[in-house]
């Protein structure tokens, strides 16, 4: 049967306390999944508590710093203790760092890599053993990982994540575990709320759809990649960016020729 429904499937979402992760958790619950939502906070963030109270039992919250290997082990142990397997993992947690090439320090690079790259590696290493055939992993990259986005450490981390994702797709494919990436453009979240107005305007000028994206527009693609509708899709990289990365820099030329 062709379906976007995820009834009976358990999906772990990292960085689910706000922004895209919270939207993914909400949409996955609507699709019938049991969601294990994780984030840094000790207590369930308010946006998730609403989902938890309207859909009792469909969403559980666990504290997890994705850079912490022992935190991942604790999560895996807890999932096993519930008698559950893991059918989906959304590696969504990420941090930005806006220093430019000549200012970025090694510490900047390390801090961003710890979350955006090592956090994803640890998640895959820890939860893949709990996954049966026909499970799926979705890694949240960025248009930064498809372009020369100016914040050096963040951009390098998202390019590194692409390599990690492709190796994971190759290595886990024989076990029936699919690994795909989404690459959001400018999405309205707390992360981008702190971006300068100039950045917002310049990005929209490079975006054929001429607007920013919503968290639901990313969550919908994540849901598709976790669902049986994408059962032959692995190693794919899907930009969710209003066309920003597709024109390869040609938009300003096209606009100038009107
Ligand atoms: N918003 C955008 O325009 C945009 C664009 C491209 C890519 N992304 C990527 O999308 C993902 C989600 O971004 P967002 O905009 O929703 O960000 P956000 O800052 O609004 O939310 C990120 C969440 O991740 C959590 N987090 C941060 N560090 C963590 C850690 N070490 N362990 C666990 N959780 C941690 C935060 O607490 C927060 O709840 C990130 O990977 C980001 O790089 C965002």
Short mmCIF file of N, CA and C in Angstrom, two decimals, residues 139-226:
data_model
loop_
_atom_site.label_atom_id
_atom_site.label_comp_id
_atom_site.label_asym_id
_atom_site.label_seq_id
_atom_site.Cartn_x
_atom_site.Cartn_y
_atom_site.Cartn_z
N UNK A 139 19.10 13.10 7.50
CA UNK A 139 20.04 14.08 8.06
C UNK A 139 19.67 15.46 7.54
N UNK A 140 19.68 16.43 8.45
CA UNK A 140 19.32 17.78 8.05
C UNK A 140 20.60 18.57 7.78
N UNK A 141 20.85 18.79 6.50
CA UNK A 141 22.01 19.58 6.07
C UNK A 141 21.62 21.03 5.94
N UNK A 142 22.01 21.63 4.82
CA UNK A 142 21.71 23.05 4.60
C UNK A 142 22.14 23.41 3.18
N UNK A 143 21.56 24.47 2.63
CA UNK A 143 22.10 25.00 1.37
C UNK A 143 23.55 25.42 1.57
N UNK A 144 23.93 25.68 2.83
CA UNK A 144 25.33 25.99 3.12
C UNK A 144 26.24 24.86 2.65
N UNK A 145 25.75 23.62 2.73
CA UNK A 145 26.53 22.46 2.32
C UNK A 145 26.47 22.19 0.82
N UNK A 146 25.78 23.05 0.09
CA UNK A 146 25.69 22.90 -1.36
C UNK A 146 26.34 24.08 -2.07
N UNK A 147 26.76 25.08 -1.28
CA UNK A 147 27.24 26.34 -1.86
C UNK A 147 28.42 26.87 -1.05
N UNK A 148 28.91 28.04 -1.46
CA UNK A 148 29.98 28.72 -0.70
C UNK A 148 29.34 29.72 0.27
N UNK A 149 28.43 29.23 1.09
CA UNK A 149 27.78 30.08 2.10
C UNK A 149 28.88 30.70 2.97
N UNK A 150 28.78 32.01 3.28
CA UNK A 150 29.94 32.72 3.85
C UNK A 150 30.38 32.29 5.27
N UNK A 151 29.49 31.81 6.18
CA UNK A 151 30.02 31.45 7.51
C UNK A 151 30.84 30.16 7.46
N UNK A 152 32.15 30.32 7.59
CA UNK A 152 33.09 29.25 7.26
C UNK A 152 32.86 27.94 8.02
N UNK A 153 32.81 28.02 9.36
CA UNK A 153 32.73 26.78 10.14
C UNK A 153 31.42 26.04 9.89
N UNK A 154 30.33 26.78 9.84
CA UNK A 154 29.01 26.17 9.60
C UNK A 154 28.98 25.51 8.22
N UNK A 155 29.46 26.23 7.21
CA UNK A 155 29.46 25.70 5.84
C UNK A 155 30.31 24.43 5.75
N UNK A 156 31.50 24.47 6.35
CA UNK A 156 32.37 23.29 6.31
C UNK A 156 31.69 22.10 6.98
N UNK A 157 30.98 22.37 8.08
CA UNK A 157 30.32 21.26 8.80
C UNK A 157 29.21 20.64 7.95
N UNK A 158 28.48 21.46 7.22
CA UNK A 158 27.37 20.91 6.42
C UNK A 158 27.88 20.19 5.17
N UNK A 159 29.03 20.63 4.63
CA UNK A 159 29.64 19.84 3.55
C UNK A 159 30.13 18.50 4.10
N UNK A 160 30.71 18.52 5.30
CA UNK A 160 31.19 17.26 5.92
C UNK A 160 30.02 16.31 6.15
N UNK A 161 28.90 16.87 6.55
CA UNK A 161 27.71 16.03 6.80
C UNK A 161 27.27 15.31 5.53
N UNK A 162 27.44 15.96 4.37
CA UNK A 162 27.08 15.30 3.11
C UNK A 162 27.93 14.03 2.91
N UNK A 163 29.21 14.14 3.20
CA UNK A 163 30.08 12.97 3.06
C UNK A 163 29.67 11.86 4.01
N UNK A 164 29.41 12.25 5.24
CA UNK A 164 28.97 11.27 6.24
C UNK A 164 27.68 10.59 5.80
N UNK A 165 26.76 11.37 5.27
CA UNK A 165 25.47 10.81 4.86
C UNK A 165 25.64 9.80 3.72
N UNK A 166 26.52 10.12 2.78
CA UNK A 166 26.68 9.21 1.64
C UNK A 166 27.36 7.91 2.05
N UNK A 167 28.32 8.01 2.95
CA UNK A 167 28.97 6.77 3.44
C UNK A 167 27.94 5.94 4.21
N UNK A 168 27.12 6.61 5.01
CA UNK A 168 26.09 5.88 5.78
C UNK A 168 25.09 5.20 4.85
N UNK A 169 24.70 5.90 3.78
CA UNK A 169 23.75 5.30 2.82
C UNK A 169 24.36 4.04 2.19
N UNK A 170 25.64 4.12 1.87
CA UNK A 170 26.31 2.97 1.24
C UNK A 170 26.45 1.82 2.24
N UNK A 171 26.87 2.13 3.45
CA UNK A 171 27.15 1.08 4.43
C UNK A 171 25.87 0.43 4.98
N UNK A 172 24.81 1.22 5.13
CA UNK A 172 23.60 0.69 5.77
C UNK A 172 22.58 0.17 4.76
N UNK A 173 22.79 0.50 3.49
CA UNK A 173 21.85 0.03 2.45
C UNK A 173 21.64 -1.48 2.46
N UNK A 174 22.72 -2.26 2.55
CA UNK A 174 22.55 -3.72 2.54
C UNK A 174 21.68 -4.23 3.70
N UNK A 175 21.56 -3.45 4.76
CA UNK A 175 20.69 -3.84 5.88
C UNK A 175 19.27 -3.31 5.71
N UNK A 176 19.02 -2.66 4.59
CA UNK A 176 17.67 -2.14 4.33
C UNK A 176 17.39 -0.82 5.02
N UNK A 177 18.47 -0.17 5.50
CA UNK A 177 18.31 1.13 6.16
C UNK A 177 18.66 2.22 5.14
N UNK A 178 17.70 3.09 4.88
CA UNK A 178 17.92 4.17 3.91
C UNK A 178 18.45 5.42 4.64
N UNK A 179 19.33 6.15 3.98
CA UNK A 179 19.87 7.39 4.57
C UNK A 179 19.80 8.49 3.52
N UNK A 180 19.05 9.52 3.82
CA UNK A 180 18.90 10.65 2.89
C UNK A 180 19.10 11.97 3.62
N UNK A 181 19.29 13.02 2.84
CA UNK A 181 19.49 14.35 3.44
C UNK A 181 18.51 15.35 2.86
N UNK A 182 18.11 16.29 3.70
CA UNK A 182 17.40 17.47 3.20
C UNK A 182 18.32 18.67 3.42
N UNK A 183 18.23 19.62 2.52
CA UNK A 183 19.08 20.81 2.60
C UNK A 183 18.19 22.05 2.59
N UNK A 184 17.78 22.51 3.79
CA UNK A 184 16.91 23.68 3.83
C UNK A 184 17.63 24.96 3.40
N UNK A 185 16.85 25.84 2.78
CA UNK A 185 17.32 27.21 2.53
C UNK A 185 16.96 28.06 3.74
N UNK A 186 16.52 29.29 3.50
CA UNK A 186 16.17 30.17 4.63
C UNK A 186 14.79 29.77 5.15
N UNK A 187 14.77 29.19 6.34
CA UNK A 187 13.52 28.73 6.96
C UNK A 187 13.29 29.60 8.21
N UNK A 188 12.04 30.00 8.40
CA UNK A 188 11.72 30.86 9.56
C UNK A 188 11.72 30.03 10.85
N UNK A 189 12.79 30.20 11.65
CA UNK A 189 12.92 29.49 12.93
C UNK A 189 13.63 30.43 13.91
N UNK A 190 13.73 30.02 15.17
CA UNK A 190 14.52 30.84 16.10
C UNK A 190 15.96 31.04 15.63
N UNK A 191 16.52 30.05 14.90
CA UNK A 191 17.90 30.21 14.41
C UNK A 191 18.02 31.39 13.46
N UNK A 192 17.09 31.51 12.53
CA UNK A 192 17.19 32.59 11.54
C UNK A 192 16.59 33.90 12.05
N UNK A 193 15.87 33.83 13.17
CA UNK A 193 15.33 35.08 13.74
C UNK A 193 16.46 36.03 14.10
N UNK A 194 17.66 35.48 14.37
CA UNK A 194 18.78 36.34 14.76
C UNK A 194 19.62 36.77 13.55
N UNK A 195 19.21 36.37 12.33
CA UNK A 195 19.98 36.75 11.14
C UNK A 195 19.76 38.23 10.82
N UNK A 196 20.77 38.86 10.23
CA UNK A 196 20.65 40.27 9.88
C UNK A 196 19.64 40.45 8.75
N UNK A 197 19.00 41.63 8.71
CA UNK A 197 18.02 41.93 7.67
C UNK A 197 18.65 41.84 6.28
N UNK A 198 19.92 42.24 6.17
CA UNK A 198 20.62 42.20 4.87
C UNK A 198 20.73 40.75 4.37
N UNK A 199 20.96 39.84 5.30
CA UNK A 199 21.09 38.42 4.93
C UNK A 199 19.76 37.90 4.39
N UNK A 200 18.71 38.24 5.08
CA UNK A 200 17.36 37.82 4.67
C UNK A 200 17.05 38.35 3.25
N UNK A 201 17.29 39.64 3.05
CA UNK A 201 16.97 40.26 1.75
C UNK A 201 17.81 39.66 0.63
N UNK A 202 19.11 39.51 0.89
CA UNK A 202 20.01 38.99 -0.16
C UNK A 202 19.64 37.54 -0.49
N UNK A 203 19.25 36.77 0.52
CA UNK A 203 18.88 35.36 0.27
C UNK A 203 17.60 35.30 -0.55
N UNK A 204 16.65 36.15 -0.23
CA UNK A 204 15.40 36.13 -1.00
C UNK A 204 15.63 36.53 -2.45
N UNK A 205 16.60 37.44 -2.67
CA UNK A 205 16.92 37.86 -4.04
C UNK A 205 17.49 36.68 -4.84
N UNK A 206 18.12 35.73 -4.15
CA UNK A 206 18.71 34.55 -4.82
C UNK A 206 17.74 33.37 -4.88
N UNK A 207 16.53 33.56 -4.36
CA UNK A 207 15.57 32.45 -4.25
C UNK A 207 14.46 32.60 -5.28
N UNK A 208 14.43 31.73 -6.30
CA UNK A 208 13.42 31.86 -7.35
C UNK A 208 11.99 31.96 -6.82
N UNK A 209 11.64 31.26 -5.75
CA UNK A 209 10.27 31.38 -5.23
C UNK A 209 10.06 32.70 -4.49
N UNK A 210 11.13 33.44 -4.24
CA UNK A 210 11.01 34.81 -3.74
C UNK A 210 10.51 34.97 -2.33
N UNK A 211 10.70 33.94 -1.52
CA UNK A 211 10.24 34.03 -0.13
C UNK A 211 11.07 33.08 0.72
N UNK A 212 10.89 33.19 2.03
CA UNK A 212 11.51 32.24 2.94
C UNK A 212 10.59 31.02 3.09
N UNK A 213 11.11 29.95 3.69
CA UNK A 213 10.31 28.73 3.85
C UNK A 213 9.80 28.57 5.27
N UNK A 214 8.81 27.72 5.42
CA UNK A 214 8.26 27.44 6.76
C UNK A 214 8.79 26.10 7.25
N UNK A 215 8.70 25.91 8.56
CA UNK A 215 9.17 24.64 9.15
C UNK A 215 8.36 23.45 8.63
N UNK A 216 7.10 23.68 8.34
CA UNK A 216 6.26 22.59 7.83
C UNK A 216 6.73 22.15 6.44
N UNK A 217 7.28 23.09 5.66
CA UNK A 217 7.73 22.74 4.31
C UNK A 217 8.97 21.83 4.35
N UNK A 218 9.75 21.93 5.42
CA UNK A 218 10.86 20.98 5.59
C UNK A 218 10.32 19.67 6.16
N UNK A 219 9.46 19.79 7.15
CA UNK A 219 8.93 18.58 7.81
C UNK A 219 8.22 17.65 6.83
N UNK A 220 7.55 18.21 5.85
CA UNK A 220 6.83 17.39 4.86
C UNK A 220 7.79 16.51 4.06
N UNK A 221 8.95 17.07 3.71
CA UNK A 221 9.93 16.29 2.94
C UNK A 221 10.58 15.23 3.84
N UNK A 222 10.80 15.59 5.10
CA UNK A 222 11.34 14.61 6.05
C UNK A 222 10.37 13.44 6.21
N UNK A 223 9.09 13.77 6.34
CA UNK A 223 8.07 12.71 6.46
C UNK A 223 8.09 11.80 5.24
N UNK A 224 8.14 12.39 4.05
CA UNK A 224 8.21 11.59 2.81
C UNK A 224 9.41 10.64 2.85
N UNK A 225 10.57 11.15 3.29
CA UNK A 225 11.79 10.32 3.28
C UNK A 225 11.76 9.22 4.34
N UNK A 226 10.91 9.38 5.36
CA UNK A 226 10.77 8.32 6.38
C UNK A 226 9.70 7.31 5.98
#
